[in-house]
Amino acid sequence: MKKIFFASLFICSFFRISAQEVVDFSQYFKEYDLEGGFFLYNYKTKSYQVSDKTDFVRATSPASTFKIPNSLIALEVGAIKDENEVIKWDGEKRWLPVWDKDHDLTEAYKNSTVWFYQELARRIGEKNYNKYLKACDYGNKDISGGLTQFWLGKSLKISPKNQIEFLVKLYEEKLPFSKRTFEITKRVMVREKTNDYTLRAKTGMATVDKVDIGWFVGYVEKQDNVYFFALRMQKPEEKQMPEFASRRIEITTKILKQMGIM
């Protein structure tokens, strides 16, 4: 009888954790002539609201959303001491003028400074990446695209579902990192803090096979609950849309506000 009870309890728990409600979020993307999906995980109810179950598990390049695990790994292995250690700019002019200066971890995360994280990658090394991506069960764990490029539209791929699963483990501190590493990374991740909530998040953007992919992933921590989200949208590369990057945040904010989360 006990065996039956525990088996039933396990099945019910598994179903509850895996429960997925399909919700039509398409109007938010159509408003800006975009295609994409939005995926939300309610920590208290252990349930998902997803725009499309197939898209939920489809993996693409994480782009700069990889700066979340990259920060964790860099801090853990000593590639950088803390969020205040400065790495000197090498003087090379890059795509965004805001990148062309010395950075610490907090600023590099906020500005999504590629050269800074590429320098961290050189310090981290392939052995550590292989170790921690496997231990974190992060995406397809494939770094064959090159030590300083694998997350930038190359070999590493991750689905919205796996993005959220990773963020939940980060929030719960159930990843192979020290308390100090978690604390620093969580401070760096803060995008907005009010009396009602704290938003920790990261954007990402890459072009793969002539398709521009935009990410916005993170979680909203409130007094009584935590909501984890992943937005991914895309457009043809040739379609001119200067505001593409900002739409990731605008669409996510609209959805979360309408749902009463922000």
Coordinates of C-alpha atoms in Angstrom, one line a residue:
M1 CA 0.0 0.0 0.0
K2 CA 2.9 2.4 0.9
K3 CA 4.5 1.7 -2.5
I4 CA 1.3 2.5 -4.3
F5 CA 0.9 5.7 -2.3
F6 CA 4.5 6.9 -2.9
A7 CA 4.3 6.0 -6.6
S8 CA 1.0 8.0 -6.9
L9 CA 2.6 10.9 -5.1
F10 CA 5.6 10.9 -7.4
I11 CA 3.4 10.8 -10.5
C12 CA 1.2 13.6 -9.2
S13 CA 4.2 15.7 -8.3
F14 CA 5.8 15.1 -11.7
F15 CA 2.7 16.1 -13.5
R16 CA 2.3 19.2 -11.4
I17 CA 5.9 20.2 -12.0
S18 CA 5.5 19.5 -15.7
A19 CA 2.0 21.1 -16.2
Q20 CA 1.9 23.3 -19.2
E21 CA -1.0 25.7 -20.1
V22 CA -0.9 27.0 -23.7
V23 CA -1.6 30.7 -23.8
D24 CA -1.9 32.9 -26.9
F25 CA 0.7 35.6 -26.5
S26 CA 0.8 36.2 -30.3
Q27 CA -0.9 39.6 -30.2
Y28 CA 2.1 41.1 -28.3
F29 CA 4.5 40.1 -31.1
K30 CA 2.1 41.0 -34.0
E31 CA 1.8 44.5 -32.6
Y32 CA 5.4 45.0 -33.7
D33 CA 5.2 42.8 -36.8
L34 CA 7.3 40.1 -35.1
E35 CA 7.2 36.4 -34.5
G36 CA 8.1 34.9 -31.2
G37 CA 7.2 33.0 -28.1
F38 CA 6.8 33.8 -24.4
F39 CA 7.1 31.2 -21.6
L40 CA 6.4 31.7 -17.9
Y41 CA 7.0 29.5 -14.9
N42 CA 5.0 30.1 -11.7
Y43 CA 7.3 28.9 -8.8
K44 CA 4.5 28.6 -6.3
T45 CA 2.2 26.5 -8.4
K46 CA 5.0 24.7 -10.3
S47 CA 3.3 25.3 -13.6
Y48 CA 4.1 26.7 -17.0
Q49 CA 2.2 29.1 -19.3
V50 CA 3.7 28.7 -22.8
S51 CA 2.9 30.2 -26.2
D52 CA 3.8 27.0 -28.1
K53 CA 4.9 23.6 -26.7
T54 CA 7.1 22.8 -29.7
D55 CA 8.8 26.2 -29.6
F56 CA 9.3 25.7 -25.9
V57 CA 11.8 22.9 -26.4
R58 CA 13.4 24.2 -29.6
A59 CA 17.0 25.1 -29.0
T60 CA 18.9 28.0 -30.5
S61 CA 22.0 30.0 -29.7
P62 CA 21.7 31.6 -26.2
A63 CA 23.7 34.6 -27.4
S64 CA 24.4 37.0 -24.5
T65 CA 21.9 35.3 -22.1
F66 CA 25.0 33.0 -21.7
K67 CA 26.5 35.8 -19.7
I68 CA 24.5 34.5 -16.7
P69 CA 26.3 31.1 -16.5
N70 CA 29.5 32.7 -17.8
S71 CA 29.5 35.0 -14.8
L72 CA 28.9 32.1 -12.4
I73 CA 31.7 30.1 -13.9
A74 CA 34.2 33.0 -14.1
L75 CA 33.7 33.9 -10.4
E76 CA 33.9 30.2 -9.3
V77 CA 37.2 29.4 -11.0
G78 CA 38.8 32.8 -10.2
A79 CA 38.8 34.2 -13.8
I80 CA 37.7 37.4 -12.1
K81 CA 37.8 38.2 -8.4
D82 CA 34.5 39.9 -7.9
E83 CA 32.0 42.3 -9.6
N84 CA 34.3 45.3 -9.0
E85 CA 37.5 44.0 -10.6
V86 CA 38.3 45.9 -13.7
I87 CA 39.5 44.5 -17.0
K88 CA 41.3 47.0 -19.2
W89 CA 40.0 47.8 -22.6
D90 CA 42.5 46.8 -25.4
G91 CA 41.9 50.0 -27.4
E92 CA 40.1 48.3 -30.3
K93 CA 37.0 50.1 -31.5
R94 CA 34.0 47.8 -31.5
W95 CA 30.3 47.7 -32.6
L96 CA 29.0 49.7 -29.7
P97 CA 30.8 52.8 -28.4
V98 CA 29.7 51.9 -24.8
W99 CA 32.0 48.9 -25.0
D100 CA 35.1 51.0 -25.8
K101 CA 36.3 51.5 -22.2
D102 CA 37.5 49.6 -19.2
H103 CA 34.8 47.5 -17.5
D104 CA 34.1 45.6 -14.3
L105 CA 31.7 42.7 -14.2
T106 CA 28.6 44.7 -13.2
E107 CA 29.1 47.1 -16.1
A108 CA 30.0 44.4 -18.6
Y109 CA 26.9 42.5 -17.8
K110 CA 24.7 45.6 -18.0
N111 CA 26.3 46.7 -21.3
S112 CA 26.5 43.1 -22.7
T113 CA 30.1 43.8 -23.5
V114 CA 31.3 40.9 -25.7
W115 CA 35.0 41.5 -25.5
F116 CA 35.0 41.5 -21.7
Y117 CA 33.3 38.0 -21.6
Q118 CA 35.6 36.8 -24.4
E119 CA 38.5 37.7 -22.1
L120 CA 36.9 35.8 -19.3
A121 CA 36.5 32.8 -21.6
R122 CA 40.2 32.7 -22.3
R123 CA 40.8 32.7 -18.6
I124 CA 38.2 30.1 -17.9
G125 CA 39.3 27.6 -20.6
E126 CA 37.7 24.7 -22.3
K127 CA 38.2 22.2 -19.5
N128 CA 36.2 24.4 -17.0
Y129 CA 33.5 25.0 -19.6
N130 CA 33.0 21.4 -20.3
K131 CA 32.9 20.6 -16.5
Y132 CA 30.4 23.3 -15.6
L133 CA 28.1 23.1 -18.6
K134 CA 27.7 19.4 -17.9
A135 CA 27.2 19.9 -14.2
C136 CA 24.6 22.7 -14.8
D137 CA 22.9 20.7 -17.6
Y138 CA 23.0 23.9 -19.7
G139 CA 21.7 23.5 -23.2
N140 CA 23.5 21.1 -25.5
K141 CA 26.8 21.8 -23.7
D142 CA 28.6 22.1 -27.1
I143 CA 31.6 24.5 -27.1
S144 CA 33.1 23.2 -30.4
G145 CA 32.3 26.6 -32.0
G146 CA 35.4 28.1 -30.5
L147 CA 36.4 29.2 -27.0
T148 CA 35.4 32.9 -27.5
Q149 CA 32.6 32.3 -29.9
F150 CA 30.6 29.1 -29.0
W151 CA 27.7 31.0 -27.4
L152 CA 27.5 33.7 -30.1
G153 CA 25.4 32.0 -32.8
K154 CA 27.8 29.1 -33.0
S155 CA 27.7 25.6 -31.4
L156 CA 26.0 26.1 -28.0
K157 CA 22.2 25.9 -28.1
I158 CA 19.5 26.1 -25.5
S159 CA 15.7 26.0 -25.4
P160 CA 13.4 28.4 -23.5
K161 CA 12.5 25.5 -21.3
N162 CA 16.1 24.8 -20.4
Q163 CA 16.7 28.5 -19.9
I164 CA 13.9 28.6 -17.3
E165 CA 15.1 25.3 -15.6
F166 CA 18.6 26.8 -15.3
L167 CA 17.2 30.0 -13.8
V168 CA 15.2 28.1 -11.2
K169 CA 18.3 26.2 -10.2
L170 CA 20.2 29.5 -10.0
Y171 CA 17.4 31.0 -7.8
E172 CA 17.4 27.9 -5.5
E173 CA 21.2 27.8 -5.5
K174 CA 21.2 24.2 -6.6
L175 CA 24.1 24.6 -9.1
P176 CA 27.7 23.6 -8.4
F177 CA 28.8 27.0 -7.2
S178 CA 29.7 28.6 -3.9
K179 CA 27.4 30.8 -1.9
R180 CA 29.7 33.8 -2.6
T181 CA 29.4 33.1 -6.4
F182 CA 25.6 33.0 -6.2
E183 CA 25.5 36.2 -4.2
I184 CA 27.7 38.2 -6.5
T185 CA 26.0 36.9 -9.7
K186 CA 22.5 37.7 -8.3
R187 CA 23.6 41.3 -7.5
V188 CA 25.0 41.7 -11.0
M189 CA 21.8 40.4 -12.6
V190 CA 19.5 43.0 -11.0
R191 CA 17.9 45.0 -13.7
E192 CA 15.1 46.7 -11.7
K193 CA 14.2 46.9 -8.0
T194 CA 11.1 48.4 -6.5
N195 CA 9.1 48.0 -3.3
D196 CA 7.0 45.3 -4.9
Y197 CA 9.5 43.2 -6.9
T198 CA 13.1 42.6 -8.0
L199 CA 13.8 41.8 -11.7
R200 CA 16.9 39.8 -12.5
A201 CA 17.4 39.3 -16.3
K202 CA 19.5 39.3 -19.4
T203 CA 19.0 40.0 -23.0
G204 CA 20.6 38.2 -25.9
M205 CA 20.8 38.6 -29.7
A206 CA 22.4 36.6 -32.5
T207 CA 22.1 36.1 -36.2
V208 CA 22.0 32.4 -37.3
D209 CA 21.2 31.2 -40.9
K210 CA 20.1 34.8 -41.9
V211 CA 17.6 34.9 -39.0
D212 CA 17.9 37.5 -36.2
I213 CA 17.1 35.9 -32.8
G214 CA 16.3 38.0 -29.7
W215 CA 16.2 36.7 -26.1
F216 CA 15.1 38.2 -22.8
V217 CA 15.2 35.8 -19.9
G218 CA 15.1 36.2 -16.1
Y219 CA 12.9 36.1 -13.1
V220 CA 10.7 38.4 -11.0
E221 CA 11.0 37.9 -7.3
K222 CA 8.0 39.1 -5.2
Q223 CA 7.2 38.7 -1.5
D224 CA 4.8 35.8 -2.1
N225 CA 6.1 34.2 -5.3
V226 CA 8.7 34.1 -8.1
Y227 CA 8.0 34.1 -11.8
F228 CA 10.6 32.9 -14.3
F229 CA 10.3 33.9 -17.9
A230 CA 11.9 33.4 -21.3
L231 CA 11.0 35.4 -24.4
R232 CA 12.5 34.5 -27.8
M233 CA 11.6 36.3 -31.0
Q234 CA 12.9 36.3 -34.5
K235 CA 12.9 38.1 -37.8
P236 CA 14.6 37.7 -41.2
E237 CA 18.1 39.3 -41.2
E238 CA 17.2 41.4 -44.3
K239 CA 14.2 42.9 -42.6
Q240 CA 15.3 46.4 -41.3
M241 CA 14.1 47.0 -37.8
P242 CA 16.4 49.3 -35.7
E243 CA 14.1 48.9 -32.7
F244 CA 14.3 45.0 -32.7
A245 CA 16.6 44.9 -29.7
S246 CA 14.3 47.1 -27.5
R247 CA 11.2 45.1 -28.5
R248 CA 12.4 42.2 -26.4
I249 CA 12.1 44.2 -23.2
E250 CA 8.9 46.1 -24.3
I251 CA 7.0 42.9 -25.1
T252 CA 8.1 41.1 -21.9
T253 CA 7.2 44.1 -19.8
K254 CA 3.8 44.4 -21.3
I255 CA 3.0 40.8 -20.7
L256 CA 4.2 40.8 -17.1
K257 CA 2.4 44.0 -16.3
Q258 CA -0.9 42.7 -17.8
M259 CA -0.5 39.5 -15.7
G260 CA 0.0 41.6 -12.6
I261 CA 3.5 40.3 -12.0
M262 CA 5.2 43.8 -12.5

